[in-house]
Amino acid sequence: MRKLAFFAAIVVLIVGGINIKSTIHKYNSKVDNESIESLNRLVSNFNMIEEDGKSIIEVASEMKAIKNFSEDVFDSNEVLEALTLLSSYGEVQYAYVANQNNTLLSVPNLELPSDYQVSNQRWFSDAIETTDVIFTYVFTDATSNDRVMTVTKALNDDTVVSMSYSLGKLDDLIMTLDSIQVYTPSGNAIASFTTNVPMPVNLYEFNSNVYETNKYKYYLAQTKLSKHYLVYGIDKALKNKLLISSVIQRFIVFLILSMGSFVSVRLLVK
């Protein structure tokens, strides 16, 4: 009869082990799902900001004063009025037009160094090479300290209309996340939004948009228009502390149940 009691105790421990294993799997799946959902929500908001920026710059490119600037038959005051209207959109911090002759008009007025060459600027040269709207790298504006990106569109092979567009709408969402790193379409790290998790990481190490180390786990997604990569990192070890606590509690419960089963069977078979 002792063997029967011992067998009952072992069965309870096996059931407990299965339950604990299931708990670990469910917890890890929950963390993955929540992380992917958070990253997708960020990407979705990023996409909406880019769509807004694209719409605004396309409207600007159709303004009569801006078109006149591209045809080199413009009135500076009319161009500045058009740029003022463009900059009145809540997220637009700077609006400007420029051409290969190094003529640049902006609202607010930009104080540029004497050796500044429009044609050497990435936002200008990249736009000239395509008819599409161009999104340049995310950076921190020196004046406002806001994170912005430059949205640019070529009017012809000589002239570009552009604006610095704020990413402020992302701030509230970003504050709920552990760590976000932005990468260029070519994979270069350009901006960190939070620093709780070590960044940057090598995008080539991702497998199915996931990369993990012993302590950290990273999730990868790409924006729709600018093709920037966003990486969301979590402190896996910190999150596992809750899991370890739950596993220990369950182990103790099943250990007690196993001992109770052993004693109960011994008493029943007497």
mmCIF file of C-alpha atoms in Angstrom:
data_model
loop_
_atom_site.group_PDB
_atom_site.id
_atom_site.type_symbol
_atom_site.label_atom_id
_atom_site.label_comp_id
_atom_site.label_asym_id
_atom_site.label_seq_id
_atom_site.Cartn_x
_atom_site.Cartn_y
_atom_site.Cartn_z
ATOM 1 C CA MET A 1 0.000 0.000 0.000
ATOM 2 C CA ARG A 2 2.976 2.232 0.550
ATOM 3 C CA LYS A 3 3.688 1.921 -3.177
ATOM 4 C CA LEU A 4 0.154 3.126 -4.010
ATOM 5 C CA ALA A 5 0.583 6.184 -1.794
ATOM 6 C CA PHE A 6 3.954 6.870 -3.340
ATOM 7 C CA PHE A 7 2.445 6.494 -6.846
ATOM 8 C CA ALA A 8 -0.344 9.001 -6.002
ATOM 9 C CA ALA A 9 2.243 11.484 -4.768
ATOM 10 C CA ILE A 10 4.277 11.097 -7.965
ATOM 11 C CA VAL A 11 1.165 11.605 -10.122
ATOM 12 C CA VAL A 12 0.421 14.868 -8.316
ATOM 13 C CA LEU A 13 4.006 16.047 -8.895
ATOM 14 C CA ILE A 14 3.791 15.135 -12.591
ATOM 15 C CA VAL A 15 0.526 17.075 -12.902
ATOM 16 C CA GLY A 16 2.209 19.944 -11.116
ATOM 17 C CA GLY A 17 5.165 19.845 -13.489
ATOM 18 C CA ILE A 18 2.849 19.932 -16.485
ATOM 19 C CA ASN A 19 0.954 22.842 -14.948
ATOM 20 C CA ILE A 20 4.154 24.772 -14.254
ATOM 21 C CA LYS A 21 5.439 24.134 -17.786
ATOM 22 C CA SER A 22 2.106 25.356 -19.190
ATOM 23 C CA THR A 23 2.294 28.445 -16.960
ATOM 24 C CA ILE A 24 5.785 29.284 -18.233
ATOM 25 C CA HIS A 25 4.673 28.857 -21.863
ATOM 26 C CA LYS A 26 1.544 30.990 -21.359
ATOM 27 C CA TYR A 27 3.518 33.706 -19.576
ATOM 28 C CA ASN A 28 6.187 33.879 -22.295
ATOM 29 C CA SER A 29 3.480 33.944 -24.980
ATOM 30 C CA LYS A 30 1.737 36.756 -23.120
ATOM 31 C CA VAL A 31 4.951 38.787 -22.913
ATOM 32 C CA ASP A 32 5.599 38.217 -26.627
ATOM 33 C CA ASN A 33 2.039 39.141 -27.605
ATOM 34 C CA GLU A 34 2.024 42.272 -25.455
ATOM 35 C CA SER A 35 5.424 43.353 -26.774
ATOM 36 C CA ILE A 36 4.462 42.789 -30.413
ATOM 37 C CA GLU A 37 1.168 44.594 -29.837
ATOM 38 C CA SER A 38 2.992 47.563 -28.281
ATOM 39 C CA LEU A 39 5.455 47.735 -31.169
ATOM 40 C CA ASN A 40 2.694 47.434 -33.767
ATOM 41 C CA ARG A 41 0.774 50.206 -32.042
ATOM 42 C CA LEU A 42 3.864 52.408 -32.196
ATOM 43 C CA VAL A 43 4.412 51.579 -35.878
ATOM 44 C CA SER A 44 0.762 52.304 -36.608
ATOM 45 C CA ASN A 45 1.064 55.733 -34.981
ATOM 46 C CA PHE A 46 4.339 56.351 -36.786
ATOM 47 C CA ASN A 47 2.627 55.456 -40.074
ATOM 48 C CA MET A 48 -0.204 57.914 -39.390
ATOM 49 C CA ILE A 49 2.294 60.699 -38.692
ATOM 50 C CA GLU A 50 4.098 59.914 -41.941
ATOM 51 C CA GLU A 51 0.814 59.873 -43.866
ATOM 52 C CA ASP A 52 -0.052 63.280 -42.383
ATOM 53 C CA GLY A 53 3.383 64.625 -43.280
ATOM 54 C CA LYS A 54 3.107 63.320 -46.816
ATOM 55 C CA SER A 55 -0.327 64.897 -47.278
ATOM 56 C CA ILE A 56 0.849 68.275 -45.992
ATOM 57 C CA ILE A 57 3.987 68.399 -48.158
ATOM 58 C CA GLU A 58 1.978 67.398 -51.249
ATOM 59 C CA VAL A 59 -0.496 70.212 -50.586
ATOM 60 C CA ALA A 60 2.435 72.608 -50.173
ATOM 61 C CA SER A 61 3.913 71.533 -53.506
ATOM 62 C CA GLU A 62 0.696 72.622 -55.232
ATOM 63 C CA MET A 63 0.631 76.131 -53.720
ATOM 64 C CA LYS A 64 0.921 78.775 -56.412
ATOM 65 C CA ALA A 65 3.674 80.744 -54.653
ATOM 66 C CA ILE A 66 5.716 77.561 -54.155
ATOM 67 C CA LYS A 67 5.286 76.616 -57.813
ATOM 68 C CA ASN A 68 6.394 80.114 -58.832
ATOM 69 C CA PHE A 69 9.512 79.651 -56.714
ATOM 70 C CA SER A 70 10.286 76.448 -58.597
ATOM 71 C CA GLU A 71 9.933 78.350 -61.881
ATOM 72 C CA ASP A 72 12.205 81.142 -60.602
ATOM 73 C CA VAL A 73 9.505 83.787 -61.137
ATOM 74 C CA PHE A 74 8.569 84.331 -57.530
ATOM 75 C CA ASP A 75 7.811 87.057 -55.047
ATOM 76 C CA SER A 76 9.654 86.359 -51.787
ATOM 77 C CA ASN A 77 6.835 87.749 -49.652
ATOM 78 C CA GLU A 78 4.289 85.497 -51.357
ATOM 79 C CA VAL A 79 6.530 82.489 -50.844
ATOM 80 C CA LEU A 80 6.992 83.355 -47.168
ATOM 81 C CA GLU A 81 3.224 83.718 -46.775
ATOM 82 C CA ALA A 82 2.758 80.236 -48.257
ATOM 83 C CA LEU A 83 5.428 78.843 -45.936
ATOM 84 C CA THR A 84 3.761 80.552 -42.985
ATOM 85 C CA LEU A 85 0.524 78.819 -43.879
ATOM 86 C CA LEU A 86 2.400 75.530 -44.143
ATOM 87 C CA SER A 87 4.057 76.038 -40.767
ATOM 88 C CA SER A 88 0.672 76.719 -39.174
ATOM 89 C CA TYR A 89 -0.030 72.980 -39.147
ATOM 90 C CA GLY A 90 0.443 71.902 -35.558
ATOM 91 C CA GLU A 91 3.265 69.422 -36.086
ATOM 92 C CA VAL A 92 5.265 71.512 -38.596
ATOM 93 C CA GLN A 93 8.187 73.279 -36.923
ATOM 94 C CA TYR A 94 10.009 74.619 -39.988
ATOM 95 C CA ALA A 95 8.871 75.022 -43.584
ATOM 96 C CA TYR A 96 11.251 75.933 -46.379
ATOM 97 C CA VAL A 97 11.940 75.890 -50.101
ATOM 98 C CA ALA A 98 15.331 75.809 -51.724
ATOM 99 C CA ASN A 99 16.998 75.465 -55.108
ATOM 100 C CA GLN A 100 20.348 74.530 -56.609
ATOM 101 C CA ASN A 101 21.369 78.214 -56.688
ATOM 102 C CA ASN A 102 21.533 78.084 -52.880
ATOM 103 C CA THR A 103 18.418 80.215 -52.495
ATOM 104 C CA LEU A 104 16.556 79.162 -49.370
ATOM 105 C CA LEU A 105 13.447 80.741 -47.855
ATOM 106 C CA SER A 106 12.115 79.468 -44.551
ATOM 107 C CA VAL A 107 9.538 80.073 -41.811
ATOM 108 C CA PRO A 108 10.735 80.625 -39.133
ATOM 109 C CA ASN A 109 13.849 82.146 -40.648
ATOM 110 C CA LEU A 110 16.856 79.833 -40.468
ATOM 111 C CA GLU A 111 20.185 81.419 -39.641
ATOM 112 C CA LEU A 112 22.572 79.337 -41.692
ATOM 113 C CA PRO A 113 26.378 79.469 -41.785
ATOM 114 C CA SER A 114 27.928 81.371 -44.662
ATOM 115 C CA ASP A 115 29.352 78.206 -46.207
ATOM 116 C CA TYR A 116 26.021 76.351 -46.138
ATOM 117 C CA GLN A 117 25.287 74.732 -49.510
ATOM 118 C CA VAL A 118 21.748 73.571 -50.163
ATOM 119 C CA SER A 119 22.784 71.074 -52.804
ATOM 120 C CA ASN A 120 25.068 69.283 -50.311
ATOM 121 C CA GLN A 121 22.260 68.575 -47.849
ATOM 122 C CA ARG A 122 20.820 65.073 -47.671
ATOM 123 C CA TRP A 123 17.224 66.296 -47.513
ATOM 124 C CA PHE A 124 17.777 68.170 -50.788
ATOM 125 C CA SER A 125 19.893 65.720 -52.785
ATOM 126 C CA ASP A 126 17.739 62.693 -51.914
ATOM 127 C CA ALA A 127 14.553 64.484 -52.924
ATOM 128 C CA ILE A 128 15.989 65.625 -56.278
ATOM 129 C CA GLU A 129 16.654 61.989 -57.202
ATOM 130 C CA THR A 130 12.982 60.942 -57.047
ATOM 131 C CA THR A 131 9.450 62.213 -57.540
ATOM 132 C CA ASP A 132 8.329 60.599 -54.274
ATOM 133 C CA VAL A 133 7.990 62.253 -50.890
ATOM 134 C CA ILE A 134 11.193 61.682 -48.924
ATOM 135 C CA PHE A 135 11.469 61.179 -45.163
ATOM 136 C CA THR A 136 14.914 61.876 -43.756
ATOM 137 C CA TYR A 137 16.386 60.595 -40.521
ATOM 138 C CA VAL A 138 14.775 61.181 -37.158
ATOM 139 C CA PHE A 139 16.745 63.733 -35.135
ATOM 140 C CA THR A 140 16.385 66.050 -32.152
ATOM 141 C CA ASP A 141 15.751 69.677 -33.066
ATOM 142 C CA ALA A 142 18.328 71.914 -31.404
ATOM 143 C CA THR A 143 15.810 74.711 -30.774
ATOM 144 C CA SER A 144 12.688 72.891 -29.585
ATOM 145 C CA ASN A 145 14.451 69.729 -28.329
ATOM 146 C CA ASP A 146 11.638 67.761 -29.990
ATOM 147 C CA ARG A 147 12.220 64.663 -32.061
ATOM 148 C CA VAL A 148 11.476 65.499 -35.667
ATOM 149 C CA MET A 149 11.980 64.183 -39.154
ATOM 150 C CA THR A 150 12.334 66.123 -42.367
ATOM 151 C CA VAL A 151 9.659 65.574 -45.010
ATOM 152 C CA THR A 152 10.741 66.641 -48.480
ATOM 153 C CA LYS A 153 9.407 66.722 -52.034
ATOM 154 C CA ALA A 154 11.126 67.808 -55.236
ATOM 155 C CA LEU A 155 9.165 70.227 -57.409
ATOM 156 C CA ASN A 156 11.537 69.656 -60.319
ATOM 157 C CA ASP A 157 15.190 68.716 -60.768
ATOM 158 C CA ASP A 158 16.245 72.038 -59.278
ATOM 159 C CA THR A 159 13.850 72.877 -56.433
ATOM 160 C CA VAL A 160 12.665 71.246 -53.227
ATOM 161 C CA VAL A 161 9.970 72.087 -50.673
ATOM 162 C CA SER A 162 10.565 70.689 -47.227
ATOM 163 C CA MET A 163 9.498 70.804 -43.598
ATOM 164 C CA SER A 164 10.606 69.592 -40.190
ATOM 165 C CA TYR A 165 7.771 67.517 -38.804
ATOM 166 C CA SER A 166 7.434 66.770 -35.083
ATOM 167 C CA LEU A 167 7.026 63.250 -33.699
ATOM 168 C CA GLY A 168 5.536 64.639 -30.487
ATOM 169 C CA LYS A 169 2.348 62.614 -30.952
ATOM 170 C CA LEU A 170 4.377 59.517 -30.140
ATOM 171 C CA ASP A 171 5.635 60.751 -26.765
ATOM 172 C CA ASP A 172 2.814 59.424 -24.572
ATOM 173 C CA LEU A 173 2.997 55.993 -26.167
ATOM 174 C CA ILE A 174 6.780 55.836 -26.050
ATOM 175 C CA MET A 175 6.783 56.581 -22.321
ATOM 176 C CA THR A 176 4.939 53.291 -21.718
ATOM 177 C CA LEU A 177 7.631 51.255 -23.471
ATOM 178 C CA ASP A 178 10.998 50.039 -22.167
ATOM 179 C CA SER A 179 13.246 51.000 -25.042
ATOM 180 C CA ILE A 180 12.825 52.042 -28.668
ATOM 181 C CA GLN A 181 15.554 52.463 -31.270
ATOM 182 C CA VAL A 182 14.973 53.868 -34.763
ATOM 183 C CA TYR A 183 17.071 52.620 -37.680
ATOM 184 C CA THR A 184 17.441 53.903 -41.217
ATOM 185 C CA PRO A 185 16.231 51.688 -44.090
ATOM 186 C CA SER A 186 19.871 50.616 -44.509
ATOM 187 C CA GLY A 187 20.030 49.487 -40.881
ATOM 188 C CA ASN A 188 21.962 52.313 -39.197
ATOM 189 C CA ALA A 189 20.852 53.302 -35.692
ATOM 190 C CA ILE A 190 19.796 56.948 -35.530
ATOM 191 C CA ALA A 191 17.597 57.650 -32.504
ATOM 192 C CA SER A 192 16.877 56.138 -29.108
ATOM 193 C CA PHE A 193 13.636 57.087 -27.399
ATOM 194 C CA THR A 194 14.261 55.374 -24.059
ATOM 195 C CA THR A 195 17.342 53.764 -22.532
ATOM 196 C CA ASN A 196 16.202 51.063 -20.086
ATOM 197 C CA VAL A 197 17.473 48.360 -22.447
ATOM 198 C CA PRO A 198 20.880 48.426 -24.230
ATOM 199 C CA MET A 199 20.635 49.768 -27.763
ATOM 200 C CA PRO A 200 21.433 49.597 -30.623
ATOM 201 C CA VAL A 201 21.468 46.005 -31.817
ATOM 202 C CA ASN A 202 22.474 44.440 -35.117
ATOM 203 C CA LEU A 203 19.402 44.072 -37.338
ATOM 204 C CA TYR A 204 21.037 41.147 -39.146
ATOM 205 C CA GLU A 205 20.827 39.101 -35.939
ATOM 206 C CA PHE A 206 17.028 39.121 -35.971
ATOM 207 C CA ASN A 207 15.216 35.922 -36.838
ATOM 208 C CA SER A 208 11.534 36.332 -37.763
ATOM 209 C CA ASN A 209 11.714 39.875 -36.354
ATOM 210 C CA VAL A 210 12.895 38.673 -32.935
ATOM 211 C CA TYR A 211 16.344 38.686 -31.333
ATOM 212 C CA GLU A 212 17.204 37.817 -27.741
ATOM 213 C CA THR A 213 20.125 37.549 -25.381
ATOM 214 C CA ASN A 214 20.262 36.014 -21.917
ATOM 215 C CA LYS A 215 18.798 39.157 -20.393
ATOM 216 C CA TYR A 216 17.066 41.115 -23.143
ATOM 217 C CA LYS A 217 14.619 40.496 -25.960
ATOM 218 C CA TYR A 218 14.065 42.682 -29.023
ATOM 219 C CA TYR A 219 11.209 42.942 -31.516
ATOM 220 C CA LEU A 220 11.502 44.446 -35.010
ATOM 221 C CA ALA A 221 9.012 46.186 -37.330
ATOM 222 C CA GLN A 222 9.198 48.622 -40.259
ATOM 223 C CA THR A 223 7.256 51.795 -41.016
ATOM 224 C CA LYS A 224 5.221 51.946 -44.194
ATOM 225 C CA LEU A 225 6.396 55.083 -45.992
ATOM 226 C CA SER A 226 9.851 56.017 -44.732
ATOM 227 C CA LYS A 227 10.862 52.342 -44.344
ATOM 228 C CA HIS A 228 12.561 53.115 -41.058
ATOM 229 C CA TYR A 229 12.995 50.151 -38.730
ATOM 230 C CA LEU A 230 11.731 50.320 -35.163
ATOM 231 C CA VAL A 231 13.133 47.998 -32.507
ATOM 232 C CA TYR A 232 11.379 47.515 -29.179
ATOM 233 C CA GLY A 233 13.505 46.031 -26.408
ATOM 234 C CA ILE A 234 12.410 44.566 -23.083
ATOM 235 C CA ASP A 235 14.317 43.518 -19.975
ATOM 236 C CA LYS A 236 13.554 39.811 -20.107
ATOM 237 C CA ALA A 237 15.269 39.066 -16.782
ATOM 238 C CA LEU A 238 13.191 41.714 -14.982
ATOM 239 C CA LYS A 239 9.939 40.389 -16.410
ATOM 240 C CA ASN A 240 10.947 36.820 -15.515
ATOM 241 C CA LYS A 241 11.108 37.730 -11.833
ATOM 242 C CA LEU A 242 7.299 37.663 -11.763
ATOM 243 C CA LEU A 243 7.317 34.317 -13.551
ATOM 244 C CA ILE A 244 9.852 32.839 -11.121
ATOM 245 C CA SER A 245 7.734 33.947 -8.168
ATOM 246 C CA SER A 246 4.657 32.297 -9.690
ATOM 247 C CA VAL A 247 6.564 29.083 -10.477
ATOM 248 C CA ILE A 248 7.896 28.840 -6.931
ATOM 249 C CA GLN A 249 4.419 29.338 -5.489
ATOM 250 C CA ARG A 250 2.966 26.658 -7.757
ATOM 251 C CA PHE A 251 5.807 24.275 -6.964
ATOM 252 C CA ILE A 252 5.178 24.686 -3.232
ATOM 253 C CA VAL A 253 1.441 24.144 -3.703
ATOM 254 C CA PHE A 254 1.927 20.940 -5.699
ATOM 255 C CA LEU A 255 4.602 19.713 -3.303
ATOM 256 C CA ILE A 256 2.155 20.130 -0.428
ATOM 257 C CA LEU A 257 -0.584 18.429 -2.464
ATOM 258 C CA SER A 258 1.799 15.562 -3.262
ATOM 259 C CA MET A 259 2.670 15.069 0.395
ATOM 260 C CA GLY A 260 -1.013 15.329 1.288
ATOM 261 C CA SER A 261 -1.873 12.708 -1.333
ATOM 262 C CA PHE A 262 0.758 10.362 0.055
ATOM 263 C CA VAL A 263 -0.569 10.705 3.605
ATOM 264 C CA SER A 264 -4.233 10.486 2.548
ATOM 265 C CA VAL A 265 -3.741 7.286 0.527
ATOM 266 C CA ARG A 266 -1.807 5.692 3.402
ATOM 267 C CA LEU A 267 -4.643 6.489 5.787
ATOM 268 C CA LEU A 268 -7.347 5.283 3.364
ATOM 269 C CA VAL A 269 -5.787 1.910 2.725
ATOM 270 C CA LYS A 270 -5.232 1.050 6.371
#
